[in-house]
Amino acid sequence: MNRREKCSVNEVELEQLWRNLSSKVTYQNQRREKKEMNVSKNLFKAALAVLLVLSMVVITACGGTQATTAPKVYTYKDMVVGFLQTGSEGGWRAANTASFKETATQLGINLKFYDSQNDLAKQVAGFRQFIQDKEVNVIVLAALETTGWDDVLKEAQAAGKTVVLEDRRIDAADTLYATYIGSDFALEGRNGAVEMCKLLANSASKNVWELVGNVGSSAAKDRGQGFREKMGDCGITITKSQTANWSITEGKQVTEAWLKETKDVQAIFAQNDEMGLGAIEALKEAGLKPGVDVKVLTFDATAGAFKAMLAGELNVAVECNPLLAPQVYEAALKALNGESLPKWIPAHQGVFYAKDAATILPTRKY
Ligand code: GYE
């Protein structure tokens, strides 16, 4: 083998050597790169882990993990309201019910209306239905009576329902409901007595007959108590008092029965317009002039009372505002969004006299 051939063989070996060398080098480079990659990967993972631990420490130090999920902000369209109405006993109640239905439509609230038919057991059963109803997030209660609510209110609280009282207060602890929106019935009663004193200012005797609302309701209890707080200022005596369940028919029947016993009465204190209108019918049938021979004072100031004032048969109507829905829905939305509320949000109201009836009646919504 001559030198050239030896050289070409060396070149081949050299080339083969080179290729091996460069592939080794490549392989080592690749291994090093991979190693470096792994190292940086591990470093990255470690850094991430440290970051995670650090942020958990910070989050826990700032009060738990919930902070991460922003609380839901409710709007009226998220509200599903279970409304427990007392029943449909008269003009005031009809206006109150209409206020809830119309305002719910305007605001896009899903309203589930429950008519308790003036039966407390039915109302409590309806309350439990709304507690079980997963859709309902707000329960609005117009309580038929002041007592008997503690248990269902605790159940509602345990079920996460927001409870708002409207129209009538109850005797349960105010920690069991968000707020109460309604009138100061005791103040209405006191205002009623002050007005009755004016009506009987020239009357030697001041015998007054009281027609009471449904027994056990805050409206009936507080109006009666408020009236009694002030009646002594002018020597008024309540000589007869009986429930007529807010109804015109029973108001008439009770007054008729009393008139059969005696006509020694100077005024009727009717705890709502309907019972007063019933008494007016009974007085007329007994030959007496309502508003003249016997003064008539009522509560609510619905259109029926204004018409009787215009007829001169009713002297004074102490207003009780039934249009409570806007205030109630606003409060319920605030409560759903975790805002704290005063435990009582008074309703706006006034006192109306027969002399102003013609001007005011056209402006009345109920
Ligand atoms: O006076 C009467 C209704 O709770 C204020 O209930 C309401 C009373 C109102 O039946 O007319």
mmCIF file of N, CA and C in Angstrom, residues 146-274:
data_model
loop_
_atom_site.group_PDB
_atom_site.id
_atom_site.type_symbol
_atom_site.label_atom_id
_atom_site.label_comp_id
_atom_site.label_asym_id
_atom_site.label_seq_id
_atom_site.Cartn_x
_atom_site.Cartn_y
_atom_site.Cartn_z
ATOM 1 N N THR A 146 -98.496 39.572 65.562
ATOM 2 C CA THR A 146 -97.123 39.943 65.968
ATOM 3 C C THR A 146 -96.334 38.752 66.509
ATOM 4 N N THR A 147 -97.037 37.696 66.937
ATOM 5 C CA THR A 147 -96.321 36.571 67.565
ATOM 6 C C THR A 147 -96.343 35.332 66.668
ATOM 7 N N GLY A 148 -95.447 34.358 66.982
ATOM 8 C CA GLY A 148 -95.435 33.055 66.283
ATOM 9 C C GLY A 148 -94.448 32.979 65.138
ATOM 10 N N TRP A 149 -93.454 33.888 65.053
ATOM 11 C CA TRP A 149 -92.559 33.940 63.902
ATOM 12 C C TRP A 149 -91.139 33.479 64.182
ATOM 13 N N ASP A 150 -90.748 33.349 65.453
ATOM 14 C CA ASP A 150 -89.332 33.063 65.765
ATOM 15 C C ASP A 150 -88.806 31.826 65.032
ATOM 16 N N ASP A 151 -89.552 30.716 65.102
ATOM 17 C CA ASP A 151 -89.040 29.457 64.511
ATOM 18 C C ASP A 151 -88.820 29.579 63.009
ATOM 19 N N VAL A 152 -89.831 30.040 62.265
ATOM 20 C CA VAL A 152 -89.664 30.082 60.808
ATOM 21 C C VAL A 152 -88.596 31.104 60.410
ATOM 22 N N LEU A 153 -88.460 32.176 61.207
ATOM 23 C CA LEU A 153 -87.414 33.156 60.887
ATOM 24 C C LEU A 153 -86.026 32.539 61.060
ATOM 25 N N LYS A 154 -85.889 31.696 62.109
ATOM 26 C CA LYS A 154 -84.594 31.027 62.312
ATOM 27 C C LYS A 154 -84.336 30.057 61.155
ATOM 28 N N GLU A 155 -85.393 29.355 60.716
ATOM 29 C CA GLU A 155 -85.235 28.425 59.580
ATOM 30 C C GLU A 155 -84.838 29.193 58.318
ATOM 31 N N ALA A 156 -85.464 30.345 58.112
ATOM 32 C CA ALA A 156 -85.150 31.152 56.920
ATOM 33 C C ALA A 156 -83.694 31.621 56.981
ATOM 34 N N GLN A 157 -83.268 32.016 58.161
ATOM 35 C CA GLN A 157 -81.888 32.482 58.326
ATOM 36 C C GLN A 157 -80.915 31.337 58.021
ATOM 37 N N ALA A 158 -81.255 30.149 58.541
ATOM 38 C CA ALA A 158 -80.385 28.981 58.313
ATOM 39 C C ALA A 158 -80.344 28.642 56.822
ATOM 40 N N ALA A 159 -81.439 28.940 56.114
ATOM 41 C CA ALA A 159 -81.496 28.641 54.674
ATOM 42 C C ALA A 159 -80.916 29.779 53.836
ATOM 43 N N GLY A 160 -80.416 30.833 54.505
ATOM 44 C CA GLY A 160 -79.759 31.928 53.785
ATOM 45 C C GLY A 160 -80.732 32.860 53.072
ATOM 46 N N LYS A 161 -82.012 32.865 53.507
ATOM 47 C CA LYS A 161 -82.985 33.753 52.875
ATOM 48 C C LYS A 161 -82.911 35.146 53.529
ATOM 49 N N THR A 162 -83.028 36.184 52.716
ATOM 50 C CA THR A 162 -83.142 37.551 53.242
ATOM 51 C C THR A 162 -84.616 37.815 53.538
ATOM 52 N N VAL A 163 -84.918 38.226 54.775
ATOM 53 C CA VAL A 163 -86.317 38.466 55.168
ATOM 54 C C VAL A 163 -86.529 39.955 55.444
ATOM 55 N N VAL A 164 -87.549 40.522 54.794
ATOM 56 C CA VAL A 164 -87.915 41.920 55.033
ATOM 57 C C VAL A 164 -89.382 41.955 55.458
ATOM 58 N N LEU A 165 -89.668 42.686 56.551
ATOM 59 C CA LEU A 165 -91.053 42.829 57.004
ATOM 60 C C LEU A 165 -91.637 44.091 56.365
ATOM 61 N N GLU A 166 -92.887 43.976 55.886
ATOM 62 C CA GLU A 166 -93.522 45.190 55.361
ATOM 63 C C GLU A 166 -94.874 45.374 56.044
ATOM 64 N N ASP A 167 -95.285 46.600 56.197
ATOM 65 C CA ASP A 167 -96.592 46.981 56.726
ATOM 66 C C ASP A 167 -96.708 46.739 58.231
ATOM 67 N N ARG A 168 -96.554 45.504 58.679
ATOM 68 C CA ARG A 168 -96.816 45.197 60.086
ATOM 69 C C ARG A 168 -95.554 44.732 60.799
ATOM 70 N N ARG A 169 -95.295 45.267 62.001
ATOM 71 C CA ARG A 169 -94.119 44.803 62.782
ATOM 72 C C ARG A 169 -94.476 43.504 63.495
ATOM 73 N N ILE A 170 -93.451 42.794 64.004
ATOM 74 C CA ILE A 170 -93.672 41.574 64.779
ATOM 75 C C ILE A 170 -92.859 41.646 66.070
ATOM 76 N N ASP A 171 -93.095 40.675 66.997
ATOM 77 C CA ASP A 171 -92.403 40.719 68.297
ATOM 78 C C ASP A 171 -91.092 39.949 68.317
ATOM 79 N N ALA A 172 -90.662 39.372 67.154
ATOM 80 C CA ALA A 172 -89.431 38.557 67.171
ATOM 81 C C ALA A 172 -88.189 39.446 67.265
ATOM 82 N N ALA A 173 -87.047 38.842 67.656
ATOM 83 C CA ALA A 173 -85.786 39.596 67.758
ATOM 84 C C ALA A 173 -85.420 40.176 66.393
ATOM 85 N N ASP A 174 -84.975 41.457 66.363
ATOM 86 C CA ASP A 174 -84.722 42.076 65.041
ATOM 87 C C ASP A 174 -83.443 41.550 64.382
ATOM 88 N N THR A 175 -82.755 40.638 65.070
ATOM 89 C CA THR A 175 -81.600 39.984 64.434
ATOM 90 C C THR A 175 -82.077 38.915 63.447
ATOM 91 N N LEU A 176 -83.395 38.601 63.504
ATOM 92 C CA LEU A 176 -83.936 37.518 62.654
ATOM 93 C C LEU A 176 -84.476 38.034 61.318
ATOM 94 N N TYR A 177 -84.387 39.339 61.080
ATOM 95 C CA TYR A 177 -84.825 39.880 59.782
ATOM 96 C C TYR A 177 -83.989 41.107 59.445
ATOM 97 N N ALA A 178 -83.964 41.454 58.131
ATOM 98 C CA ALA A 178 -83.090 42.545 57.661
ATOM 99 C C ALA A 178 -83.617 43.896 58.127
ATOM 100 N N THR A 179 -84.911 44.167 57.910
ATOM 101 C CA THR A 179 -85.502 45.436 58.340
ATOM 102 C C THR A 179 -87.022 45.356 58.260
ATOM 103 N N TYR A 180 -87.687 46.329 58.884
ATOM 104 C CA TYR A 180 -89.155 46.444 58.845
ATOM 105 C C TYR A 180 -89.484 47.783 58.204
ATOM 106 N N ILE A 181 -90.354 47.748 57.166
ATOM 107 C CA ILE A 181 -90.760 48.987 56.501
ATOM 108 C C ILE A 181 -92.244 49.143 56.701
ATOM 109 N N GLY A 182 -92.617 50.141 57.459
ATOM 110 C CA GLY A 182 -94.030 50.305 57.743
ATOM 111 C C GLY A 182 -94.271 51.534 58.594
ATOM 112 N N SER A 183 -95.535 51.710 58.932
ATOM 113 C CA SER A 183 -95.954 52.923 59.632
ATOM 114 C C SER A 183 -95.758 52.805 61.127
ATOM 115 N N ASP A 184 -95.730 53.957 61.768
ATOM 116 C CA ASP A 184 -95.723 54.020 63.232
ATOM 117 C C ASP A 184 -97.182 54.054 63.668
ATOM 118 N N PHE A 185 -97.756 52.851 63.898
ATOM 119 C CA PHE A 185 -99.188 52.759 64.198
ATOM 120 C C PHE A 185 -99.527 53.435 65.524
ATOM 121 N N ALA A 186 -98.604 53.394 66.492
ATOM 122 C CA ALA A 186 -98.868 54.049 67.786
ATOM 123 C C ALA A 186 -98.962 55.558 67.582
ATOM 124 N N LEU A 187 -98.073 56.093 66.735
ATOM 125 C CA LEU A 187 -98.131 57.533 66.419
ATOM 126 C C LEU A 187 -99.451 57.857 65.726
ATOM 127 N N GLU A 188 -99.878 56.981 64.809
ATOM 128 C CA GLU A 188 -101.173 57.190 64.146
ATOM 129 C C GLU A 188 -102.272 57.252 65.194
ATOM 130 N N GLY A 189 -102.215 56.326 66.153
ATOM 131 C CA GLY A 189 -103.227 56.291 67.213
ATOM 132 C C GLY A 189 -103.233 57.574 68.034
ATOM 133 N N ARG A 190 -102.034 58.058 68.382
ATOM 134 C CA ARG A 190 -101.944 59.307 69.160
ATOM 135 C C ARG A 190 -102.484 60.475 68.342
ATOM 136 N N ASN A 191 -102.091 60.511 67.053
ATOM 137 C CA ASN A 191 -102.610 61.592 66.186
ATOM 138 C C ASN A 191 -104.132 61.513 66.112
ATOM 139 N N GLY A 192 -104.652 60.285 66.054
ATOM 140 C CA GLY A 192 -106.103 60.103 66.003
ATOM 141 C C GLY A 192 -106.785 60.679 67.224
ATOM 142 N N ALA A 193 -106.202 60.436 68.408
ATOM 143 C CA ALA A 193 -106.803 60.951 69.650
ATOM 144 C C ALA A 193 -106.761 62.471 69.686
ATOM 145 N N VAL A 194 -105.646 63.053 69.238
ATOM 146 C CA VAL A 194 -105.524 64.525 69.200
ATOM 147 C C VAL A 194 -106.622 65.107 68.303
ATOM 148 N N GLU A 195 -106.833 64.480 67.130
ATOM 149 C CA GLU A 195 -107.869 64.968 66.205
ATOM 150 C C GLU A 195 -109.263 64.757 66.806
ATOM 151 N N MET A 196 -109.473 63.625 67.526
ATOM 152 C CA MET A 196 -110.789 63.340 68.125
ATOM 153 C C MET A 196 -111.110 64.372 69.198
ATOM 154 N N CYS A 197 -110.084 64.800 69.936
ATOM 155 C CA CYS A 197 -110.291 65.837 70.958
ATOM 156 C C CYS A 197 -110.788 67.128 70.319
ATOM 157 N N LYS A 198 -110.195 67.445 69.134
ATOM 158 C CA LYS A 198 -110.634 68.664 68.427
ATOM 159 C C LYS A 198 -112.091 68.498 67.977
ATOM 160 N N LEU A 199 -112.429 67.294 67.455
ATOM 161 C CA LEU A 199 -113.789 67.061 66.940
ATOM 162 C C LEU A 199 -114.820 67.150 68.059
ATOM 163 N N LEU A 200 -114.435 66.744 69.295
ATOM 164 C CA LEU A 200 -115.383 66.700 70.414
ATOM 165 C C LEU A 200 -115.209 67.866 71.374
ATOM 166 N N ALA A 201 -114.475 68.866 70.901
ATOM 167 C CA ALA A 201 -114.143 69.998 71.784
ATOM 168 C C ALA A 201 -115.404 70.617 72.389
ATOM 169 N N ASN A 202 -116.473 70.658 71.603
ATOM 170 C CA ASN A 202 -117.689 71.317 72.108
ATOM 171 C C ASN A 202 -118.704 70.322 72.653
ATOM 172 N N SER A 203 -118.285 69.069 72.813
ATOM 173 C CA SER A 203 -119.230 68.050 73.275
ATOM 174 C C SER A 203 -119.049 67.799 74.755
ATOM 175 N N ALA A 204 -120.170 67.884 75.490
ATOM 176 C CA ALA A 204 -120.094 67.712 76.952
ATOM 177 C C ALA A 204 -119.575 66.323 77.289
ATOM 178 N N SER A 205 -120.195 65.316 76.675
ATOM 179 C CA SER A 205 -119.673 63.965 76.951
ATOM 180 C C SER A 205 -118.901 63.467 75.730
ATOM 181 N N LYS A 206 -117.939 62.633 76.044
ATOM 182 C CA LYS A 206 -117.044 62.173 74.969
ATOM 183 C C LYS A 206 -116.966 60.650 75.002
ATOM 184 N N ASN A 207 -118.128 60.017 74.747
ATOM 185 C CA ASN A 207 -118.160 58.553 74.695
ATOM 186 C C ASN A 207 -117.820 58.109 73.280
ATOM 187 N N VAL A 208 -116.792 57.293 73.192
ATOM 188 C CA VAL A 208 -116.295 56.878 71.875
ATOM 189 C C VAL A 208 -116.390 55.373 71.732
ATOM 190 N N TRP A 209 -116.836 54.892 70.528
ATOM 191 C CA TRP A 209 -116.877 53.461 70.250
ATOM 192 C C TRP A 209 -115.713 53.099 69.328
ATOM 193 N N GLU A 210 -114.956 52.034 69.698
ATOM 194 C CA GLU A 210 -113.775 51.659 68.927
ATOM 195 C C GLU A 210 -114.031 50.392 68.118
ATOM 196 N N LEU A 211 -113.834 50.489 66.780
ATOM 197 C CA LEU A 211 -113.886 49.303 65.902
ATOM 198 C C LEU A 211 -112.452 48.878 65.647
ATOM 199 N N VAL A 212 -112.125 47.673 66.101
ATOM 200 C CA VAL A 212 -110.724 47.218 66.116
ATOM 201 C C VAL A 212 -110.428 46.330 64.911
ATOM 202 N N GLY A 213 -109.185 46.376 64.418
ATOM 203 C CA GLY A 213 -108.748 45.494 63.320
ATOM 204 C C GLY A 213 -108.572 44.068 63.811
ATOM 205 N N ASN A 214 -107.912 43.217 63.005
ATOM 206 C CA ASN A 214 -107.819 41.809 63.448
ATOM 207 C C ASN A 214 -106.952 41.702 64.704
ATOM 208 N N VAL A 215 -107.499 40.976 65.675
ATOM 209 C CA VAL A 215 -106.842 40.847 66.988
ATOM 210 C C VAL A 215 -105.461 40.220 66.806
ATOM 211 N N GLY A 216 -104.464 40.820 67.470
ATOM 212 C CA GLY A 216 -103.117 40.236 67.386
ATOM 213 C C GLY A 216 -102.231 40.946 66.382
ATOM 214 N N SER A 217 -102.824 41.756 65.496
ATOM 215 C CA SER A 217 -101.989 42.461 64.512
ATOM 216 C C SER A 217 -101.388 43.710 65.140
ATOM 217 N N SER A 218 -100.185 44.077 64.662
ATOM 218 C CA SER A 218 -99.524 45.266 65.241
ATOM 219 C C SER A 218 -100.337 46.519 64.946
ATOM 220 N N ALA A 219 -100.982 46.579 63.755
ATOM 221 C CA ALA A 219 -101.762 47.777 63.404
ATOM 222 C C ALA A 219 -102.873 47.994 64.419
ATOM 223 N N ALA A 220 -103.573 46.920 64.770
ATOM 224 C CA ALA A 220 -104.696 47.037 65.721
ATOM 225 C C ALA A 220 -104.187 47.343 67.129
ATOM 226 N N LYS A 221 -103.176 46.588 67.559
ATOM 227 C CA LYS A 221 -102.651 46.783 68.936
ATOM 228 C C LYS A 221 -102.132 48.209 69.114
ATOM 229 N N ASP A 222 -101.255 48.648 68.177
ATOM 230 C CA ASP A 222 -100.547 49.917 68.379
ATOM 231 C C ASP A 222 -101.456 51.131 68.190
ATOM 232 N N ARG A 223 -102.410 51.060 67.214
ATOM 233 C CA ARG A 223 -103.327 52.188 67.044
ATOM 234 C C ARG A 223 -104.178 52.352 68.302
ATOM 235 N N GLY A 224 -104.641 51.202 68.844
ATOM 236 C CA GLY A 224 -105.455 51.265 70.073
ATOM 237 C C GLY A 224 -104.663 51.819 71.249
ATOM 238 N N GLN A 225 -103.435 51.330 71.371
ATOM 239 C CA GLN A 225 -102.592 51.787 72.506
ATOM 240 C C GLN A 225 -102.249 53.269 72.349
ATOM 241 N N GLY A 226 -101.882 53.704 71.129
ATOM 242 C CA GLY A 226 -101.525 55.103 70.889
ATOM 243 C C GLY A 226 -102.689 56.028 71.179
ATOM 244 N N PHE A 227 -103.906 55.632 70.743
ATOM 245 C CA PHE A 227 -105.110 56.445 70.980
ATOM 246 C C PHE A 227 -105.352 56.596 72.479
ATOM 247 N N ARG A 228 -105.182 55.483 73.219
ATOM 248 C CA ARG A 228 -105.429 55.511 74.674
ATOM 249 C C ARG A 228 -104.394 56.365 75.415
ATOM 250 N N GLU A 229 -103.165 56.481 74.797
ATOM 251 C CA GLU A 229 -102.125 57.308 75.443
ATOM 252 C C GLU A 229 -102.533 58.781 75.475
ATOM 253 N N LYS A 230 -103.305 59.227 74.451
ATOM 254 C CA LYS A 230 -103.596 60.665 74.347
ATOM 255 C C LYS A 230 -105.058 61.020 74.652
ATOM 256 N N MET A 231 -105.976 60.034 74.672
ATOM 257 C CA MET A 231 -107.403 60.370 74.797
ATOM 258 C C MET A 231 -107.736 61.074 76.103
ATOM 259 N N GLY A 232 -106.916 60.776 77.113
ATOM 260 C CA GLY A 232 -107.173 61.400 78.430
ATOM 261 C C GLY A 232 -106.968 62.900 78.413
ATOM 262 N N ASP A 233 -106.222 63.402 77.410
ATOM 263 C CA ASP A 233 -105.960 64.844 77.354
ATOM 264 C C ASP A 233 -107.247 65.668 77.317
ATOM 265 N N CYS A 234 -108.346 65.078 76.758
ATOM 266 C CA CYS A 234 -109.603 65.853 76.680
ATOM 267 C C CYS A 234 -110.766 65.079 77.280
ATOM 268 N N GLY A 235 -110.431 64.021 78.027
ATOM 269 C CA GLY A 235 -111.497 63.326 78.758
ATOM 270 C C GLY A 235 -112.339 62.391 77.907
ATOM 271 N N ILE A 236 -111.736 61.851 76.863
ATOM 272 C CA ILE A 236 -112.457 60.856 76.051
ATOM 273 C C ILE A 236 -112.530 59.537 76.814
ATOM 274 N N THR A 237 -113.689 58.828 76.701
ATOM 275 C CA THR A 237 -113.819 57.482 77.272
ATOM 276 C C THR A 237 -114.221 56.524 76.157
ATOM 277 N N ILE A 238 -113.522 55.399 76.055
ATOM 278 C CA ILE A 238 -113.935 54.369 75.093
ATOM 279 C C ILE A 238 -114.947 53.487 75.816
ATOM 280 N N THR A 239 -116.214 53.611 75.418
ATOM 281 C CA THR A 239 -117.270 52.879 76.142
ATOM 282 C C THR A 239 -117.586 51.544 75.486
ATOM 283 N N LYS A 240 -117.221 51.362 74.229
ATOM 284 C CA LYS A 240 -117.406 50.072 73.559
ATOM 285 C C LYS A 240 -116.204 49.829 72.628
ATOM 286 N N SER A 241 -115.706 48.577 72.602
ATOM 287 C CA SER A 241 -114.568 48.250 71.735
ATOM 288 C C SER A 241 -114.680 46.795 71.320
ATOM 289 N N GLN A 242 -114.618 46.558 70.003
ATOM 290 C CA GLN A 242 -114.731 45.168 69.513
ATOM 291 C C GLN A 242 -114.086 45.062 68.142
ATOM 292 N N THR A 243 -113.539 43.881 67.788
ATOM 293 C CA THR A 243 -112.953 43.724 66.462
ATOM 294 C C THR A 243 -114.047 43.620 65.401
ATOM 295 N N ALA A 244 -113.759 44.215 64.248
ATOM 296 C CA ALA A 244 -114.626 44.061 63.071
ATOM 297 C C ALA A 244 -113.758 43.649 61.892
ATOM 298 N N ASN A 245 -112.532 43.145 62.226
ATOM 299 C CA ASN A 245 -111.652 42.521 61.235
ATOM 300 C C ASN A 245 -111.452 43.326 59.954
ATOM 301 N N TRP A 246 -111.321 44.592 60.086
ATOM 302 C CA TRP A 246 -111.014 45.508 58.982
ATOM 303 C C TRP A 246 -112.129 45.552 57.923
ATOM 304 N N SER A 247 -113.277 44.912 58.177
ATOM 305 C CA SER A 247 -114.279 44.771 57.116
ATOM 306 C C SER A 247 -115.462 45.702 57.267
ATOM 307 N N ILE A 248 -115.983 46.166 56.124
ATOM 308 C CA ILE A 248 -117.130 47.096 56.106
ATOM 309 C C ILE A 248 -118.378 46.390 56.638
ATOM 310 N N THR A 249 -118.554 45.125 56.268
ATOM 311 C CA THR A 249 -119.742 44.382 56.722
ATOM 312 C C THR A 249 -119.746 44.230 58.236
ATOM 313 N N GLU A 250 -118.597 43.762 58.758
ATOM 314 C CA GLU A 250 -118.546 43.555 60.223
ATOM 315 C C GLU A 250 -118.590 44.897 60.954
ATOM 316 N N GLY A 251 -118.028 45.936 60.348
ATOM 317 C CA GLY A 251 -118.098 47.257 60.977
ATOM 318 C C GLY A 251 -119.541 47.684 61.149
ATOM 319 N N LYS A 252 -120.353 47.392 60.113
ATOM 320 C CA LYS A 252 -121.783 47.742 60.183
ATOM 321 C C LYS A 252 -122.492 46.894 61.230
ATOM 322 N N GLN A 253 -122.232 45.585 61.202
ATOM 323 C CA GLN A 253 -122.938 44.670 62.123
ATOM 324 C C GLN A 253 -122.646 45.006 63.587
ATOM 325 N N VAL A 254 -121.377 45.228 63.898
ATOM 326 C CA VAL A 254 -121.000 45.517 65.293
ATOM 327 C C VAL A 254 -121.665 46.817 65.751
ATOM 328 N N THR A 255 -121.642 47.845 64.895
ATOM 329 C CA THR A 255 -122.233 49.147 65.272
ATOM 330 C C THR A 255 -123.750 49.036 65.434
ATOM 331 N N GLU A 256 -124.382 48.266 64.520
ATOM 332 C CA GLU A 256 -125.838 48.048 64.623
ATOM 333 C C GLU A 256 -126.178 47.440 65.978
ATOM 334 N N ALA A 257 -125.373 46.443 66.376
ATOM 335 C CA ALA A 257 -125.629 45.743 67.653
ATOM 336 C C ALA A 257 -125.493 46.720 68.816
ATOM 337 N N TRP A 258 -124.485 47.562 68.752
ATOM 338 C CA TRP A 258 -124.292 48.535 69.841
ATOM 339 C C TRP A 258 -125.448 49.544 69.875
ATOM 340 N N LEU A 259 -125.897 49.984 68.673
ATOM 341 C CA LEU A 259 -126.964 50.998 68.616
ATOM 342 C C LEU A 259 -128.275 50.448 69.157
ATOM 343 N N LYS A 260 -128.386 49.114 69.082
ATOM 344 C CA LYS A 260 -129.601 48.509 69.655
ATOM 345 C C LYS A 260 -129.567 48.650 71.178
ATOM 346 N N GLU A 261 -128.331 48.683 71.705
ATOM 347 C CA GLU A 261 -128.180 48.788 73.178
ATOM 348 C C GLU A 261 -128.339 50.247 73.617
ATOM 349 N N THR A 262 -127.695 51.189 72.915
ATOM 350 C CA THR A 262 -127.699 52.585 73.324
ATOM 351 C C THR A 262 -127.322 53.498 72.162
ATOM 352 N N LYS A 263 -127.758 54.761 72.260
ATOM 353 C CA LYS A 263 -127.365 55.749 71.249
ATOM 354 C C LYS A 263 -126.506 56.824 71.910
ATOM 355 N N ASP A 264 -126.008 56.532 73.132
ATOM 356 C CA ASP A 264 -125.171 57.501 73.830
ATOM 357 C C ASP A 264 -123.732 57.379 73.335
ATOM 358 N N VAL A 265 -123.522 57.853 72.131
ATOM 359 C CA VAL A 265 -122.181 57.804 71.525
ATOM 360 C C VAL A 265 -121.933 59.128 70.812
ATOM 361 N N GLN A 266 -120.737 59.714 71.024
ATOM 362 C CA GLN A 266 -120.427 60.993 70.395
ATOM 363 C C GLN A 266 -119.474 60.823 69.215
ATOM 364 N N ALA A 267 -118.780 59.669 69.176
ATOM 365 C CA ALA A 267 -117.845 59.481 68.064
ATOM 366 C C ALA A 267 -117.473 58.015 67.859
ATOM 367 N N ILE A 268 -117.133 57.696 66.589
ATOM 368 C CA ILE A 268 -116.641 56.362 66.229
ATOM 369 C C ILE A 268 -115.149 56.475 65.928
ATOM 370 N N PHE A 269 -114.356 55.628 66.592
ATOM 371 C CA PHE A 269 -112.909 55.524 66.316
ATOM 372 C C PHE A 269 -112.744 54.200 65.587
ATOM 373 N N ALA A 270 -112.680 54.278 64.223
ATOM 374 C CA ALA A 270 -112.594 53.045 63.421
ATOM 375 C C ALA A 270 -111.158 52.878 62.973
ATOM 376 N N GLN A 271 -110.553 51.745 63.267
ATOM 377 C CA GLN A 271 -109.120 51.574 63.007
ATOM 378 C C GLN A 271 -108.774 51.471 61.522
ATOM 379 N N ASN A 272 -109.787 51.376 60.631
ATOM 380 C CA ASN A 272 -109.516 51.567 59.207
ATOM 381 C C ASN A 272 -110.758 52.131 58.521
ATOM 382 N N ASP A 273 -110.626 52.553 57.261
ATOM 383 C CA ASP A 273 -111.738 53.209 56.546
ATOM 384 C C ASP A 273 -112.948 52.291 56.419
ATOM 385 N N GLU A 274 -112.713 51.023 56.034
ATOM 386 C CA GLU A 274 -113.839 50.110 55.759
ATOM 387 C C GLU A 274 -114.756 49.959 56.962
#
